[in-house]
Amino acid sequence: MIRSGKLRHRLRVVQPSKQTGLAGDLIDSEEFVCLCWAEVNPISSKEMLLSDQNISEVSHKIRVRYNSLFKPDQIGIVGNHRFIFQSIQNWENRNIELTILAREIYK
């Protein structure tokens, strides 16, 4: 169960997409998905080694209240930091909280 005091970061979730510009070329864009409160923690090196079995590179663990809109390959934005979601885990399939393993990206 997540305590509300730990959810102190404002997470803006966007879906990367491509749109056609006026000249007919493809333009990278982002579609807004949702805005929610989250707990964002860097992953220790021990957790990185354990998660290396399933996921190539993970730098942060993000915990949020359950929301069915979250999907892998979406981007989470917290302040000036951007994270690409690698894996989303629904704890015991109880639809209470989600644990998102993410990699920080620099743009």
PDB file of C-alpha atoms in Angstrom:
ATOM      1  CA  MET A   1       0.000   0.000   0.000  1.00  0.00           C
ATOM      2  CA  ILE A   2       1.335   3.431  -0.860  1.00  0.00           C
ATOM      3  CA  ARG A   3       1.248   6.158   1.751  1.00  0.00           C
ATOM      4  CA  SER A   4       0.182   9.445   0.242  1.00  0.00           C
ATOM      5  CA  GLY A   5       3.179  11.276   1.765  1.00  0.00           C
ATOM      6  CA  LYS A   6       5.568   9.287  -0.426  1.00  0.00           C
ATOM      7  CA  LEU A   7       3.757  10.386  -3.589  1.00  0.00           C
ATOM      8  CA  ARG A   8       5.464  13.758  -3.698  1.00  0.00           C
ATOM      9  CA  HIS A   9       6.521  13.970  -7.362  1.00  0.00           C
ATOM     10  CA  ARG A  10       4.142  15.180 -10.067  1.00  0.00           C
ATOM     11  CA  LEU A  11       4.383  12.703 -12.965  1.00  0.00           C
ATOM     12  CA  ARG A  12       3.215  13.773 -16.416  1.00  0.00           C
ATOM     13  CA  VAL A  13       2.787  10.789 -18.757  1.00  0.00           C
ATOM     14  CA  VAL A  14       2.969  11.208 -22.531  1.00  0.00           C
ATOM     15  CA  GLN A  15       2.818   8.779 -25.459  1.00  0.00           C
ATOM     16  CA  PRO A  16       5.435   9.332 -28.189  1.00  0.00           C
ATOM     17  CA  SER A  17       3.863   9.540 -31.635  1.00  0.00           C
ATOM     18  CA  LYS A  18       4.570  10.681 -35.170  1.00  0.00           C
ATOM     19  CA  GLN A  19       2.460  13.196 -37.041  1.00  0.00           C
ATOM     20  CA  THR A  20       2.563  14.344 -40.622  1.00  0.00           C
ATOM     21  CA  GLY A  21       3.756  17.914 -41.078  1.00  0.00           C
ATOM     22  CA  LEU A  22       2.641  20.434 -43.683  1.00  0.00           C
ATOM     23  CA  ALA A  23       5.389  19.334 -46.043  1.00  0.00           C
ATOM     24  CA  GLY A  24       4.387  15.667 -45.697  1.00  0.00           C
ATOM     25  CA  ASP A  25       7.326  14.746 -43.478  1.00  0.00           C
ATOM     26  CA  LEU A  26       6.986  12.863 -40.190  1.00  0.00           C
ATOM     27  CA  ILE A  27       7.379  14.932 -37.029  1.00  0.00           C
ATOM     28  CA  ASP A  28       8.028  13.454 -33.584  1.00  0.00           C
ATOM     29  CA  SER A  29       5.385  14.566 -31.114  1.00  0.00           C
ATOM     30  CA  GLU A  30       3.940  13.564 -27.766  1.00  0.00           C
ATOM     31  CA  GLU A  31       0.312  12.972 -26.813  1.00  0.00           C
ATOM     32  CA  PHE A  32      -0.701  13.738 -23.233  1.00  0.00           C
ATOM     33  CA  VAL A  33      -1.945  10.642 -21.335  1.00  0.00           C
ATOM     34  CA  CYS A  34      -2.382  11.644 -17.693  1.00  0.00           C
ATOM     35  CA  LEU A  35      -1.026  13.596 -14.725  1.00  0.00           C
ATOM     36  CA  CYS A  36      -0.612  11.882 -11.357  1.00  0.00           C
ATOM     37  CA  TRP A  37       1.386  11.819  -8.127  1.00  0.00           C
ATOM     38  CA  ALA A  38       4.302   9.369  -7.923  1.00  0.00           C
ATOM     39  CA  GLU A  39       7.195   8.159  -5.823  1.00  0.00           C
ATOM     40  CA  VAL A  40      10.423   8.230  -7.861  1.00  0.00           C
ATOM     41  CA  ASN A  41      13.503   6.419  -6.530  1.00  0.00           C
ATOM     42  CA  PRO A  42      16.833   5.626  -8.171  1.00  0.00           C
ATOM     43  CA  ILE A  43      17.587   1.914  -8.241  1.00  0.00           C
ATOM     44  CA  SER A  44      20.618   0.662  -6.339  1.00  0.00           C
ATOM     45  CA  SER A  45      23.314  -1.288  -8.153  1.00  0.00           C
ATOM     46  CA  LYS A  46      22.143  -4.518  -6.469  1.00  0.00           C
ATOM     47  CA  GLU A  47      18.616  -4.054  -7.811  1.00  0.00           C
ATOM     48  CA  MET A  48      20.070  -3.233 -11.231  1.00  0.00           C
ATOM     49  CA  LEU A  49      21.897  -6.577 -11.290  1.00  0.00           C
ATOM     50  CA  LEU A  50      18.743  -8.458 -10.277  1.00  0.00           C
ATOM     51  CA  SER A  51      16.588  -6.699 -12.860  1.00  0.00           C
ATOM     52  CA  ASP A  52      19.206  -7.292 -15.578  1.00  0.00           C
ATOM     53  CA  GLN A  53      17.707 -10.733 -16.157  1.00  0.00           C
ATOM     54  CA  ASN A  54      14.537  -9.302 -17.690  1.00  0.00           C
ATOM     55  CA  ILE A  55      15.274  -5.715 -18.674  1.00  0.00           C
ATOM     56  CA  SER A  56      18.304  -4.331 -20.446  1.00  0.00           C
ATOM     57  CA  GLU A  57      18.720  -1.068 -18.536  1.00  0.00           C
ATOM     58  CA  VAL A  58      16.729   0.408 -15.670  1.00  0.00           C
ATOM     59  CA  SER A  59      17.741   3.462 -13.638  1.00  0.00           C
ATOM     60  CA  HIS A  60      14.634   4.325 -11.568  1.00  0.00           C
ATOM     61  CA  LYS A  61      11.657   2.717  -9.874  1.00  0.00           C
ATOM     62  CA  ILE A  62       8.428   4.733 -10.009  1.00  0.00           C
ATOM     63  CA  ARG A  63       5.414   3.847  -7.857  1.00  0.00           C
ATOM     64  CA  VAL A  64       1.948   5.237  -8.553  1.00  0.00           C
ATOM     65  CA  ARG A  65      -1.639   4.455  -7.659  1.00  0.00           C
ATOM     66  CA  TYR A  66      -3.282   2.101 -10.146  1.00  0.00           C
ATOM     67  CA  ASN A  67      -4.289   3.599 -13.477  1.00  0.00           C
ATOM     68  CA  SER A  68      -5.143   1.510 -16.538  1.00  0.00           C
ATOM     69  CA  LEU A  69      -3.690   4.152 -18.906  1.00  0.00           C
ATOM     70  CA  PHE A  70      -0.030   3.254 -18.199  1.00  0.00           C
ATOM     71  CA  LYS A  71       1.756   1.234 -20.910  1.00  0.00           C
ATOM     72  CA  PRO A  72       5.391   0.307 -21.632  1.00  0.00           C
ATOM     73  CA  ASP A  73       7.288   2.690 -23.954  1.00  0.00           C
ATOM     74  CA  GLN A  74       5.425   5.726 -22.644  1.00  0.00           C
ATOM     75  CA  ILE A  75       7.429   8.646 -21.264  1.00  0.00           C
ATOM     76  CA  GLY A  76       7.109   9.998 -17.746  1.00  0.00           C
ATOM     77  CA  ILE A  77       8.216  13.562 -17.034  1.00  0.00           C
ATOM     78  CA  VAL A  78       9.083  14.720 -13.511  1.00  0.00           C
ATOM     79  CA  GLY A  79      10.398  18.283 -13.465  1.00  0.00           C
ATOM     80  CA  ASN A  80      13.362  18.309 -15.878  1.00  0.00           C
ATOM     81  CA  HIS A  81      13.797  14.528 -15.832  1.00  0.00           C
ATOM     82  CA  ARG A  82      12.375  12.245 -18.524  1.00  0.00           C
ATOM     83  CA  PHE A  83      11.891   8.498 -18.077  1.00  0.00           C
ATOM     84  CA  ILE A  84      10.936   5.849 -20.615  1.00  0.00           C
ATOM     85  CA  PHE A  85       8.877   3.050 -19.084  1.00  0.00           C
ATOM     86  CA  GLN A  86      10.500  -0.374 -19.517  1.00  0.00           C
ATOM     87  CA  SER A  87       8.164  -2.515 -17.409  1.00  0.00           C
ATOM     88  CA  ILE A  88       4.908  -1.955 -15.528  1.00  0.00           C
ATOM     89  CA  GLN A  89       3.999  -4.329 -12.709  1.00  0.00           C
ATOM     90  CA  ASN A  90       0.571  -4.498 -11.104  1.00  0.00           C
ATOM     91  CA  TRP A  91       1.291  -5.713  -7.570  1.00  0.00           C
ATOM     92  CA  GLU A  92      -0.488  -9.066  -7.127  1.00  0.00           C
ATOM     93  CA  ASN A  93      -2.992  -7.947  -9.820  1.00  0.00           C
ATOM     94  CA  ARG A  94      -4.935  -6.128  -7.129  1.00  0.00           C
ATOM     95  CA  ASN A  95      -5.277  -2.837  -9.078  1.00  0.00           C
ATOM     96  CA  ILE A  96      -4.039  -0.815  -6.095  1.00  0.00           C
ATOM     97  CA  GLU A  97      -0.585   0.349  -7.154  1.00  0.00           C
ATOM     98  CA  LEU A  98       1.785   0.058 -10.098  1.00  0.00           C
ATOM     99  CA  THR A  99       5.558  -0.316  -9.950  1.00  0.00           C
ATOM    100  CA  ILE A 100       7.170   1.088 -13.091  1.00  0.00           C
ATOM    101  CA  LEU A 101      10.769   0.270 -13.933  1.00  0.00           C
ATOM    102  CA  ALA A 102      12.102   3.092 -16.075  1.00  0.00           C
ATOM    103  CA  ARG A 103      15.262   4.370 -17.732  1.00  0.00           C
ATOM    104  CA  GLU A 104      16.160   8.041 -17.595  1.00  0.00           C
ATOM    105  CA  ILE A 105      16.558   9.585 -21.035  1.00  0.00           C
ATOM    106  CA  TYR A 106      18.227  12.835 -21.970  1.00  0.00           C
ATOM    107  CA  LYS A 107      16.710  15.014 -24.649  1.00  0.00           C
TER     108      LYS A 107
END
